[in-house]
C-alpha cells in the first residue's frame, strides 16, 4: 500500500490506453473520435470538457445557464448558451457532425431524458449520458443513449473497495470484468506464476507486476513475485474478490 500513487498512475496509463483502443462495449471504435459535443457545464460536464481539450480534441459545449458559460469561456473555446431539450437548436448546432455527444445533466432528470431523446431524433451518432440511478439509466437507454455512465455509483464502489483495503486500485472495464491492483498474495510469492496456476484456480490473470522499489513491468509465466510486490490482475469481479479474500485470510 505504501507506494500506491506511482502504481495508480501506471494503472491509469494502462486504462487510458485501453479506453482509447476500445469502446465501452469492448468493440474497437469504427473511427477515431475528434469532435465531441458536451451538454451541461456542471462539475461532471466541465471535467469532461477540460480533459477532452487537454487530449487535443475539438469540443463544443452548451449550458442553459449563461453564468456557467461565462465562467468557462476563457478555458473552453467553443461555448453556447442553449436549451438542449430543443431539437431544432441541437440540429442547428450540428450535433450530427460530431463523433460523440456527452449528456452531463444528472440531477435534472427530466432535462436529461428529454435531451437524450432530442439528440437521438436529431441523429447524433454516439450518445453518452450520465445517470444518477439504474432506473434513470434504463430510461436513457430506452430513449436513445448508446452508453450510460454512473459516475457517483461507480466512484462510490471504487472508493469503498480501496478504503476497505481489499485493493490498491480498481477499475471496471464493463460487464463485471475488472482490472485490480493488489498486493501480491503470500501464496503467489517465491515461485513462477505458471506454477501458481492462478488462471486455473481463480480464473484471473496477472497482467503486470511492480517489484519493490521498481517500475511496473509485464508479467510472464516465468515471473516470480516477491512479498510486497504489487500486481495488476484481470478477471471477473467475483473471481478477483475470491482472490483478495483468500489473500486476506492467508489461504490458498
Ligand atoms: P454536476 O455535474 O455538477 O454534478 P448534476 O449532475 O447535478 O451536475 P445538473 O445540475 O442537473 O446535473 O445539470 C448539469 C448542468 O447541465 C448544469 O450546469 C445545468 O445548467 C445544465 N443543464 C440542465 N438542463 C439543461 C438544458 N435543458 N440544456 C442545457 N443545459 C442544461
PDB file of C-alpha atoms and ligand atoms in Angstrom:
ATOM      1  CA  UNK A   1       0.000   0.000   0.000  1.00  0.00           C
ATOM      2  CA  UNK A   2       2.951   2.254   0.674  1.00  0.00           C
ATOM      3  CA  UNK A   3       3.620   3.411  -2.882  1.00  0.00           C
ATOM      4  CA  UNK A   4       0.159   3.415  -4.348  1.00  0.00           C
ATOM      5  CA  UNK A   5       0.441   6.769  -6.130  1.00  0.00           C
ATOM      6  CA  UNK A   6       3.025   5.528  -8.588  1.00  0.00           C
ATOM      7  CA  UNK A   7       1.128   2.261  -9.058  1.00  0.00           C
ATOM      8  CA  UNK A   8      -2.144   4.074  -9.620  1.00  0.00           C
ATOM      9  CA  UNK A   9      -0.645   6.268 -12.295  1.00  0.00           C
ATOM     10  CA  UNK A  10       0.649   3.172 -14.088  1.00  0.00           C
ATOM     11  CA  UNK A  11      -2.797   1.635 -13.922  1.00  0.00           C
ATOM     12  CA  UNK A  12      -4.290   4.884 -15.179  1.00  0.00           C
ATOM     13  CA  UNK A  13      -1.907   4.790 -18.145  1.00  0.00           C
ATOM     14  CA  UNK A  14      -2.875   1.200 -18.970  1.00  0.00           C
ATOM     15  CA  UNK A  15      -6.538   2.070 -18.641  1.00  0.00           C
ATOM     16  CA  UNK A  16      -6.187   5.256 -20.650  1.00  0.00           C
ATOM     17  CA  UNK A  17      -4.607   3.202 -23.419  1.00  0.00           C
ATOM     18  CA  UNK A  18      -7.289   0.518 -23.184  1.00  0.00           C
ATOM     19  CA  UNK A  19     -10.136   3.022 -23.265  1.00  0.00           C
ATOM     20  CA  UNK A  20      -8.630   4.777 -26.277  1.00  0.00           C
ATOM     21  CA  UNK A  21      -8.306   1.413 -28.060  1.00  0.00           C
ATOM     22  CA  UNK A  22     -11.691   0.014 -27.101  1.00  0.00           C
ATOM     23  CA  UNK A  23     -15.237   1.290 -26.984  1.00  0.00           C
ATOM     24  CA  UNK A  24     -17.168   0.691 -23.720  1.00  0.00           C
ATOM     25  CA  UNK A  25     -18.724  -2.415 -25.233  1.00  0.00           C
ATOM     26  CA  UNK A  26     -15.284  -3.801 -25.994  1.00  0.00           C
ATOM     27  CA  UNK A  27     -15.554  -3.304 -29.769  1.00  0.00           C
ATOM     28  CA  UNK A  28     -12.820  -1.290 -31.444  1.00  0.00           C
ATOM     29  CA  UNK A  29     -14.189   2.145 -32.336  1.00  0.00           C
ATOM     30  CA  UNK A  30     -15.110   2.304 -36.020  1.00  0.00           C
ATOM     31  CA  UNK A  31     -13.446   5.708 -36.419  1.00  0.00           C
ATOM     32  CA  UNK A  32     -11.340   7.957 -34.201  1.00  0.00           C
ATOM     33  CA  UNK A  33     -13.144  10.497 -32.028  1.00  0.00           C
ATOM     34  CA  UNK A  34     -12.064  14.014 -32.967  1.00  0.00           C
ATOM     35  CA  UNK A  35     -15.095  16.200 -32.219  1.00  0.00           C
ATOM     36  CA  UNK A  36     -17.229  15.949 -29.098  1.00  0.00           C
ATOM     37  CA  UNK A  37     -20.397  17.840 -28.192  1.00  0.00           C
ATOM     38  CA  UNK A  38     -20.906  18.236 -24.422  1.00  0.00           C
ATOM     39  CA  UNK A  39     -24.198  19.265 -22.826  1.00  0.00           C
ATOM     40  CA  UNK A  40     -24.053  20.694 -19.297  1.00  0.00           C
ATOM     41  CA  UNK A  41     -21.160  22.501 -17.648  1.00  0.00           C
ATOM     42  CA  UNK A  42     -21.687  21.303 -14.074  1.00  0.00           C
ATOM     43  CA  UNK A  43     -18.880  19.523 -12.193  1.00  0.00           C
ATOM     44  CA  UNK A  44     -19.018  16.400 -14.366  1.00  0.00           C
ATOM     45  CA  UNK A  45     -19.512  18.127 -17.717  1.00  0.00           C
ATOM     46  CA  UNK A  46     -16.805  20.729 -17.125  1.00  0.00           C
ATOM     47  CA  UNK A  47     -14.336  17.969 -16.125  1.00  0.00           C
ATOM     48  CA  UNK A  48     -15.214  16.047 -19.301  1.00  0.00           C
ATOM     49  CA  UNK A  49     -14.689  19.185 -21.414  1.00  0.00           C
ATOM     50  CA  UNK A  50     -11.399  20.192 -19.784  1.00  0.00           C
ATOM     51  CA  UNK A  51      -9.981  16.670 -20.215  1.00  0.00           C
ATOM     52  CA  UNK A  52     -11.101  16.411 -23.849  1.00  0.00           C
ATOM     53  CA  UNK A  53      -9.463  19.762 -24.609  1.00  0.00           C
ATOM     54  CA  UNK A  54      -6.307  18.549 -22.813  1.00  0.00           C
ATOM     55  CA  UNK A  55      -6.339  15.444 -25.004  1.00  0.00           C
ATOM     56  CA  UNK A  56      -6.406  17.700 -28.057  1.00  0.00           C
ATOM     57  CA  UNK A  57      -9.980  17.011 -29.166  1.00  0.00           C
ATOM     58  CA  UNK A  58     -12.312  19.614 -30.609  1.00  0.00           C
ATOM     59  CA  UNK A  59     -15.107  20.333 -28.118  1.00  0.00           C
ATOM     60  CA  UNK A  60     -18.322  22.299 -28.366  1.00  0.00           C
ATOM     61  CA  UNK A  61     -20.220  22.705 -25.079  1.00  0.00           C
ATOM     62  CA  UNK A  62     -23.593  24.191 -24.219  1.00  0.00           C
ATOM     63  CA  UNK A  63     -25.399  25.019 -20.997  1.00  0.00           C
ATOM     64  CA  UNK A  64     -28.746  26.641 -20.357  1.00  0.00           C
ATOM     65  CA  UNK A  65     -27.131  28.745 -17.603  1.00  0.00           C
ATOM     66  CA  UNK A  66     -25.345  31.761 -19.094  1.00  0.00           C
ATOM     67  CA  UNK A  67     -23.354  32.348 -15.871  1.00  0.00           C
ATOM     68  CA  UNK A  68     -21.698  28.915 -16.310  1.00  0.00           C
ATOM     69  CA  UNK A  69     -20.909  29.613 -19.936  1.00  0.00           C
ATOM     70  CA  UNK A  70     -19.287  32.909 -18.876  1.00  0.00           C
ATOM     71  CA  UNK A  71     -17.291  31.055 -16.213  1.00  0.00           C
ATOM     72  CA  UNK A  72     -15.730  28.653 -18.755  1.00  0.00           C
ATOM     73  CA  UNK A  73     -15.332  30.999 -21.698  1.00  0.00           C
ATOM     74  CA  UNK A  74     -11.572  31.525 -21.233  1.00  0.00           C
ATOM     75  CA  UNK A  75     -10.817  27.799 -20.983  1.00  0.00           C
ATOM     76  CA  UNK A  76     -13.231  26.277 -23.488  1.00  0.00           C
ATOM     77  CA  UNK A  77     -13.135  27.964 -26.868  1.00  0.00           C
ATOM     78  CA  UNK A  78     -16.460  26.830 -28.317  1.00  0.00           C
ATOM     79  CA  UNK A  79     -19.372  27.523 -25.942  1.00  0.00           C
ATOM     80  CA  UNK A  80     -23.032  28.443 -26.366  1.00  0.00           C
ATOM     81  CA  UNK A  81     -25.967  29.216 -24.089  1.00  0.00           C
ATOM     82  CA  UNK A  82     -28.715  26.873 -25.302  1.00  0.00           C
ATOM     83  CA  UNK A  83     -31.525  24.601 -24.156  1.00  0.00           C
ATOM     84  CA  UNK A  84     -30.558  21.043 -25.079  1.00  0.00           C
ATOM     85  CA  UNK A  85     -34.136  19.775 -24.878  1.00  0.00           C
ATOM     86  CA  UNK A  86     -34.889  21.795 -28.012  1.00  0.00           C
ATOM     87  CA  UNK A  87     -34.313  19.510 -31.004  1.00  0.00           C
ATOM     88  CA  UNK A  88     -34.266  22.367 -33.520  1.00  0.00           C
ATOM     89  CA  UNK A  89     -31.427  24.066 -31.603  1.00  0.00           C
ATOM     90  CA  UNK A  90     -29.451  20.819 -31.485  1.00  0.00           C
ATOM     91  CA  UNK A  91     -29.832  20.354 -35.246  1.00  0.00           C
ATOM     92  CA  UNK A  92     -28.803  23.953 -35.837  1.00  0.00           C
ATOM     93  CA  UNK A  93     -25.677  23.389 -33.741  1.00  0.00           C
ATOM     94  CA  UNK A  94     -24.837  20.413 -35.978  1.00  0.00           C
ATOM     95  CA  UNK A  95     -24.899  17.572 -33.442  1.00  0.00           C
ATOM     96  CA  UNK A  96     -24.907  15.035 -36.289  1.00  0.00           C
ATOM     97  CA  UNK A  97     -21.445  16.210 -37.336  1.00  0.00           C
ATOM     98  CA  UNK A  98     -19.826  15.379 -34.004  1.00  0.00           C
ATOM     99  CA  UNK A  99     -18.256  11.960 -33.367  1.00  0.00           C
ATOM    100  CA  UNK A 100     -19.778  11.748 -29.885  1.00  0.00           C
ATOM    101  CA  UNK A 101     -22.107  13.633 -27.568  1.00  0.00           C
ATOM    102  CA  UNK A 102     -21.912  13.627 -23.764  1.00  0.00           C
ATOM    103  CA  UNK A 103     -25.063  14.491 -21.827  1.00  0.00           C
ATOM    104  CA  UNK A 104     -23.712  15.702 -18.488  1.00  0.00           C
ATOM    105  CA  UNK A 105     -27.071  16.552 -16.900  1.00  0.00           C
ATOM    106  CA  UNK A 106     -27.782  14.409 -13.850  1.00  0.00           C
ATOM    107  CA  UNK A 107     -29.957  15.996 -11.189  1.00  0.00           C
ATOM    108  CA  UNK A 108     -32.346  17.445 -13.754  1.00  0.00           C
ATOM    109  CA  UNK A 109     -33.643  14.022 -14.753  1.00  0.00           C
ATOM    110  CA  UNK A 110     -36.426  15.376 -16.963  1.00  0.00           C
ATOM    111  CA  UNK A 111     -33.968  17.584 -18.870  1.00  0.00           C
ATOM    112  CA  UNK A 112     -31.528  14.673 -19.163  1.00  0.00           C
ATOM    113  CA  UNK A 113     -34.151  12.332 -20.659  1.00  0.00           C
ATOM    114  CA  UNK A 114     -35.594  14.967 -22.999  1.00  0.00           C
ATOM    115  CA  UNK A 115     -32.090  15.892 -24.163  1.00  0.00           C
ATOM    116  CA  UNK A 116     -31.128  12.312 -24.994  1.00  0.00           C
ATOM    117  CA  UNK A 117     -34.417  11.857 -26.869  1.00  0.00           C
ATOM    118  CA  UNK A 118     -33.857  15.099 -28.800  1.00  0.00           C
ATOM    119  CA  UNK A 119     -30.280  14.069 -29.669  1.00  0.00           C
ATOM    120  CA  UNK A 120     -31.478  10.690 -30.847  1.00  0.00           C
ATOM    121  CA  UNK A 121     -34.167  12.316 -33.034  1.00  0.00           C
ATOM    122  CA  UNK A 122     -31.563  14.724 -34.405  1.00  0.00           C
ATOM    123  CA  UNK A 123     -29.379  11.765 -35.484  1.00  0.00           C
ATOM    124  CA  UNK A 124     -26.465  12.308 -33.077  1.00  0.00           C
ATOM    125  CA  UNK A 125     -24.237   9.256 -33.651  1.00  0.00           C
ATOM    126  CA  UNK A 126     -22.668   8.246 -30.324  1.00  0.00           C
ATOM    127  CA  UNK A 127     -24.655   9.456 -27.325  1.00  0.00           C
ATOM    128  CA  UNK A 128     -23.091   9.094 -23.868  1.00  0.00           C
ATOM    129  CA  UNK A 129     -25.253  10.043 -20.902  1.00  0.00           C
ATOM    130  CA  UNK A 130     -24.742  10.330 -17.181  1.00  0.00           C
ATOM    131  CA  UNK A 131     -27.335   8.636 -14.950  1.00  0.00           C
ATOM    132  CA  UNK A 132     -27.971   9.083 -11.256  1.00  0.00           C
ATOM    133  CA  UNK A 133     -29.700   5.728 -10.676  1.00  0.00           C
ATOM    134  CA  UNK A 134     -30.119   2.418 -12.545  1.00  0.00           C
ATOM    135  CA  UNK A 135     -33.755   3.387 -13.310  1.00  0.00           C
ATOM    136  CA  UNK A 136     -32.620   6.698 -14.784  1.00  0.00           C
ATOM    137  CA  UNK A 137     -30.025   4.799 -16.847  1.00  0.00           C
ATOM    138  CA  UNK A 138     -32.613   2.360 -18.200  1.00  0.00           C
ATOM    139  CA  UNK A 139     -34.824   5.235 -19.347  1.00  0.00           C
ATOM    140  CA  UNK A 140     -31.851   6.916 -21.020  1.00  0.00           C
ATOM    141  CA  UNK A 141     -31.107   3.695 -22.922  1.00  0.00           C
ATOM    142  CA  UNK A 142     -34.763   3.441 -23.956  1.00  0.00           C
ATOM    143  CA  UNK A 143     -34.803   6.952 -25.412  1.00  0.00           C
ATOM    144  CA  UNK A 144     -31.580   6.512 -27.356  1.00  0.00           C
ATOM    145  CA  UNK A 145     -28.407   6.701 -25.219  1.00  0.00           C
ATOM    146  CA  UNK A 146     -25.709   4.427 -26.637  1.00  0.00           C
ATOM    147  CA  UNK A 147     -23.598   4.452 -23.472  1.00  0.00           C
ATOM    148  CA  UNK A 148     -24.763   5.217 -19.925  1.00  0.00           C
ATOM    149  CA  UNK A 149     -22.301   6.026 -17.141  1.00  0.00           C
ATOM    150  CA  UNK A 150     -22.955   6.205 -13.403  1.00  0.00           C
ATOM    151  CA  UNK A 151     -20.134   8.400 -12.039  1.00  0.00           C
ATOM    152  CA  UNK A 152     -21.442   8.649  -8.481  1.00  0.00           C
ATOM    153  CA  UNK A 153     -22.283   4.939  -8.139  1.00  0.00           C
ATOM    154  CA  UNK A 154     -19.084   3.763  -9.829  1.00  0.00           C
ATOM    155  CA  UNK A 155     -16.851   6.092  -7.828  1.00  0.00           C
ATOM    156  CA  UNK A 156     -18.645   5.103  -4.599  1.00  0.00           C
ATOM    157  CA  UNK A 157     -17.964   1.406  -5.248  1.00  0.00           C
ATOM    158  CA  UNK A 158     -14.373   2.115  -6.200  1.00  0.00           C
ATOM    159  CA  UNK A 159     -13.677   4.189  -3.091  1.00  0.00           C
ATOM    160  CA  UNK A 160     -15.288   1.517  -0.864  1.00  0.00           C
ATOM    161  CA  UNK A 161     -13.035  -1.203  -2.302  1.00  0.00           C
ATOM    162  CA  UNK A 162      -9.922   0.919  -1.915  1.00  0.00           C
ATOM    163  CA  UNK A 163     -10.844   2.147   1.591  1.00  0.00           C
ATOM    164  CA  UNK A 164     -11.602  -1.435   2.713  1.00  0.00           C
ATOM    165  CA  UNK A 165      -8.006  -2.327   1.868  1.00  0.00           C
ATOM    166  CA  UNK A 166      -9.097  -5.109  -0.496  1.00  0.00           C
ATOM    167  CA  UNK A 167      -7.383  -3.427  -3.447  1.00  0.00           C
ATOM    168  CA  UNK A 168      -4.871  -0.643  -4.008  1.00  0.00           C
ATOM    169  CA  UNK A 169      -6.738   0.486  -7.113  1.00  0.00           C
ATOM    170  CA  UNK A 170      -9.583  -0.860  -9.124  1.00  0.00           C
ATOM    171  CA  UNK A 171     -11.221  -0.240 -12.474  1.00  0.00           C
ATOM    172  CA  UNK A 172     -14.285  -1.872 -14.004  1.00  0.00           C
ATOM    173  CA  UNK A 173     -13.938  -2.389 -17.760  1.00  0.00           C
ATOM    174  CA  UNK A 174     -17.625  -3.300 -18.202  1.00  0.00           C
ATOM    175  CA  UNK A 175     -19.743  -6.474 -17.986  1.00  0.00           C
ATOM    176  CA  UNK A 176     -18.369  -7.155 -14.499  1.00  0.00           C
ATOM    177  CA  UNK A 177     -14.783  -7.538 -15.744  1.00  0.00           C
ATOM    178  CA  UNK A 178     -12.187  -5.634 -13.724  1.00  0.00           C
ATOM    179  CA  UNK A 179      -8.546  -4.719 -13.515  1.00  0.00           C
ATOM    180  CA  UNK A 180      -7.415  -4.599  -9.892  1.00  0.00           C
ATOM    181  CA  UNK A 181      -4.095  -3.558  -8.453  1.00  0.00           C
ATOM    182  CA  UNK A 182      -3.399  -5.625  -5.324  1.00  0.00           C
ATOM    183  CA  UNK A 183      -0.562  -6.574  -3.033  1.00  0.00           C
ATOM    184  CA  UNK A 184       0.825  -9.950  -4.059  1.00  0.00           C
ATOM    185  CA  UNK A 185      -0.932 -12.682  -2.019  1.00  0.00           C
ATOM    186  CA  UNK A 186       1.560 -14.647   0.075  1.00  0.00           C
ATOM    187  CA  UNK A 187       0.715 -17.916  -1.689  1.00  0.00           C
ATOM    188  CA  UNK A 188       1.932 -16.479  -5.009  1.00  0.00           C
ATOM    189  CA  UNK A 189       5.384 -15.491  -3.786  1.00  0.00           C
ATOM    190  CA  UNK A 190       8.652 -17.306  -4.384  1.00  0.00           C
ATOM    191  CA  UNK A 191       7.610 -19.337  -7.443  1.00  0.00           C
ATOM    192  CA  UNK A 192       6.918 -18.629 -11.121  1.00  0.00           C
ATOM    193  CA  UNK A 193       3.375 -17.529 -11.973  1.00  0.00           C
ATOM    194  CA  UNK A 194       2.990 -20.563 -14.269  1.00  0.00           C
ATOM    195  CA  UNK A 195       3.395 -22.816 -11.248  1.00  0.00           C
ATOM    196  CA  UNK A 196       0.723 -20.951  -9.244  1.00  0.00           C
ATOM    197  CA  UNK A 197      -1.952 -21.840 -11.826  1.00  0.00           C
ATOM    198  CA  UNK A 198      -3.871 -18.709 -10.870  1.00  0.00           C
ATOM    199  CA  UNK A 199      -5.953 -18.740 -14.019  1.00  0.00           C
ATOM    200  CA  UNK A 200      -6.973 -22.315 -13.326  1.00  0.00           C
ATOM    201  CA  UNK A 201      -7.717 -21.938  -9.602  1.00  0.00           C
ATOM    202  CA  UNK A 202      -9.121 -18.368  -9.501  1.00  0.00           C
ATOM    203  CA  UNK A 203      -9.869 -17.546 -13.172  1.00  0.00           C
ATOM    204  CA  UNK A 204      -7.785 -14.374 -13.019  1.00  0.00           C
ATOM    205  CA  UNK A 205      -4.633 -13.407 -14.903  1.00  0.00           C
ATOM    206  CA  UNK A 206      -1.686 -11.388 -13.640  1.00  0.00           C
ATOM    207  CA  UNK A 207      -1.194  -8.610 -16.198  1.00  0.00           C
ATOM    208  CA  UNK A 208       1.798  -6.798 -14.728  1.00  0.00           C
ATOM    209  CA  UNK A 209       3.925  -6.581 -11.634  1.00  0.00           C
ATOM    210  CA  UNK A 210       5.755  -3.854  -9.729  1.00  0.00           C
ATOM    211  CA  UNK A 211       8.819  -5.100  -7.845  1.00  0.00           C
ATOM    212  CA  UNK A 212       9.606  -3.376  -4.529  1.00  0.00           C
ATOM    213  CA  UNK A 213      11.155  -0.015  -5.381  1.00  0.00           C
ATOM    214  CA  UNK A 214      10.893  -0.728  -9.128  1.00  0.00           C
ATOM    215  CA  UNK A 215       8.605   0.083 -12.006  1.00  0.00           C
ATOM    216  CA  UNK A 216       5.630  -1.884 -13.312  1.00  0.00           C
ATOM    217  CA  UNK A 217       6.547  -4.371 -15.987  1.00  0.00           C
ATOM    218  CA  UNK A 218       4.620  -7.036 -17.917  1.00  0.00           C
ATOM    219  CA  UNK A 219       4.158 -10.314 -16.055  1.00  0.00           C
ATOM    220  CA  UNK A 220       5.107 -13.564 -17.823  1.00  0.00           C
ATOM    221  CA  UNK A 221       4.756 -17.234 -16.929  1.00  0.00           C
ATOM    222  CA  UNK A 222       8.334 -17.110 -15.577  1.00  0.00           C
ATOM    223  CA  UNK A 223       7.777 -14.052 -13.342  1.00  0.00           C
ATOM    224  CA  UNK A 224       8.455 -14.841  -9.664  1.00  0.00           C
ATOM    225  CA  UNK A 225       6.542 -12.405  -7.392  1.00  0.00           C
ATOM    226  CA  UNK A 226       8.117 -11.497  -4.086  1.00  0.00           C
ATOM    227  CA  UNK A 227       6.444 -10.363  -0.887  1.00  0.00           C
ATOM    228  CA  UNK A 228       5.454  -6.670  -1.072  1.00  0.00           C
ATOM    229  CA  UNK A 229       5.273  -6.585  -4.892  1.00  0.00           C
ATOM    230  CA  UNK A 230       2.166  -5.017  -6.388  1.00  0.00           C
ATOM    231  CA  UNK A 231       0.391  -6.915  -9.156  1.00  0.00           C
ATOM    232  CA  UNK A 232      -2.410  -5.949 -11.540  1.00  0.00           C
ATOM    233  CA  UNK A 233      -4.866  -8.787 -12.081  1.00  0.00           C
ATOM    234  CA  UNK A 234      -7.646  -9.030 -14.646  1.00  0.00           C
ATOM    235  CA  UNK A 235     -10.783 -11.104 -14.218  1.00  0.00           C
ATOM    236  CA  UNK A 236     -14.464 -11.181 -13.367  1.00  0.00           C
ATOM    237  CA  UNK A 237     -15.255  -9.153 -10.271  1.00  0.00           C
ATOM    238  CA  UNK A 238     -16.296 -12.271  -8.276  1.00  0.00           C
ATOM    239  CA  UNK A 239     -13.085 -14.046  -9.206  1.00  0.00           C
ATOM    240  CA  UNK A 240     -10.944 -11.086  -8.143  1.00  0.00           C
ATOM    241  CA  UNK A 241     -12.911 -10.892  -4.882  1.00  0.00           C
ATOM    242  CA  UNK A 242     -12.252 -14.612  -4.206  1.00  0.00           C
ATOM    243  CA  UNK A 243      -8.559 -13.955  -4.723  1.00  0.00           C
ATOM    244  CA  UNK A 244      -8.424 -10.911  -2.429  1.00  0.00           C
ATOM    245  CA  UNK A 245     -10.482 -12.746   0.235  1.00  0.00           C
ATOM    246  CA  UNK A 246      -8.084 -15.696   0.092  1.00  0.00           C
ATOM    247  CA  UNK A 247      -5.130 -13.330   0.295  1.00  0.00           C
ATOM    248  CA  UNK A 248      -6.578 -11.635   3.379  1.00  0.00           C
ATOM    249  CA  UNK A 249      -7.260 -14.936   5.101  1.00  0.00           C
ATOM    250  CA  UNK A 250      -3.830 -16.227   4.127  1.00  0.00           C
ATOM    251  CA  UNK A 251      -5.387 -19.300   2.485  1.00  0.00           C
ATOM    252  CA  UNK A 252      -4.501 -20.653  -0.955  1.00  0.00           C
TER     253      UNK A 252
HETATM  254  P1  LIG B   1     -22.878  18.062 -11.648  1.00  0.00           P
HETATM  255  O1  LIG B   1     -22.099  17.545 -12.814  1.00  0.00           O
HETATM  256  O2  LIG B   1     -22.429  19.427 -11.214  1.00  0.00           O
HETATM  257  O3  LIG B   1     -22.945  17.059 -10.518  1.00  0.00           O
HETATM  258  P2  LIG B   1     -25.675  17.470 -11.906  1.00  0.00           P
HETATM  259  O4  LIG B   1     -25.454  16.020 -12.139  1.00  0.00           O
HETATM  260  O5  LIG B   1     -26.254  17.863 -10.579  1.00  0.00           O
HETATM  261  O6  LIG B   1     -24.368  18.292 -12.184  1.00  0.00           O
HETATM  262  P3  LIG B   1     -27.471  19.221 -13.253  1.00  0.00           P
HETATM  263  O7  LIG B   1     -27.043  20.267 -12.277  1.00  0.00           O
HETATM  264  O8  LIG B   1     -28.889  18.815 -13.310  1.00  0.00           O
HETATM  265  O9  LIG B   1     -26.610  17.924 -13.101  1.00  0.00           O
HETATM  266  O10 LIG B   1     -27.029  19.685 -14.717  1.00  0.00           O
HETATM  267  C1  LIG B   1     -25.695  19.866 -15.079  1.00  0.00           C
HETATM  268  C2  LIG B   1     -25.590  21.100 -15.948  1.00  0.00           C
HETATM  269  O11 LIG B   1     -26.471  20.955 -17.061  1.00  0.00           O
HETATM  270  C3  LIG B   1     -25.964  22.377 -15.239  1.00  0.00           C
HETATM  271  O12 LIG B   1     -24.932  23.322 -15.401  1.00  0.00           O
HETATM  272  C4  LIG B   1     -27.248  22.832 -15.918  1.00  0.00           C
HETATM  273  O13 LIG B   1     -27.354  24.241 -16.048  1.00  0.00           O
HETATM  274  C5  LIG B   1     -27.132  22.179 -17.278  1.00  0.00           C
HETATM  275  N1  LIG B   1     -28.448  21.929 -17.887  1.00  0.00           N
HETATM  276  C6  LIG B   1     -29.549  21.465 -17.249  1.00  0.00           C
HETATM  277  N2  LIG B   1     -30.595  21.412 -18.096  1.00  0.00           N
HETATM  278  C7  LIG B   1     -30.136  21.844 -19.286  1.00  0.00           C
HETATM  279  C8  LIG B   1     -30.721  22.024 -20.585  1.00  0.00           C
HETATM  280  N3  LIG B   1     -32.006  21.756 -20.796  1.00  0.00           N
HETATM  281  N4  LIG B   1     -29.938  22.487 -21.587  1.00  0.00           N
HETATM  282  C9  LIG B   1     -28.632  22.761 -21.372  1.00  0.00           C
HETATM  283  N5  LIG B   1     -28.023  22.618 -20.195  1.00  0.00           N
HETATM  284  C10 LIG B   1     -28.751  22.182 -19.162  1.00  0.00           C
END
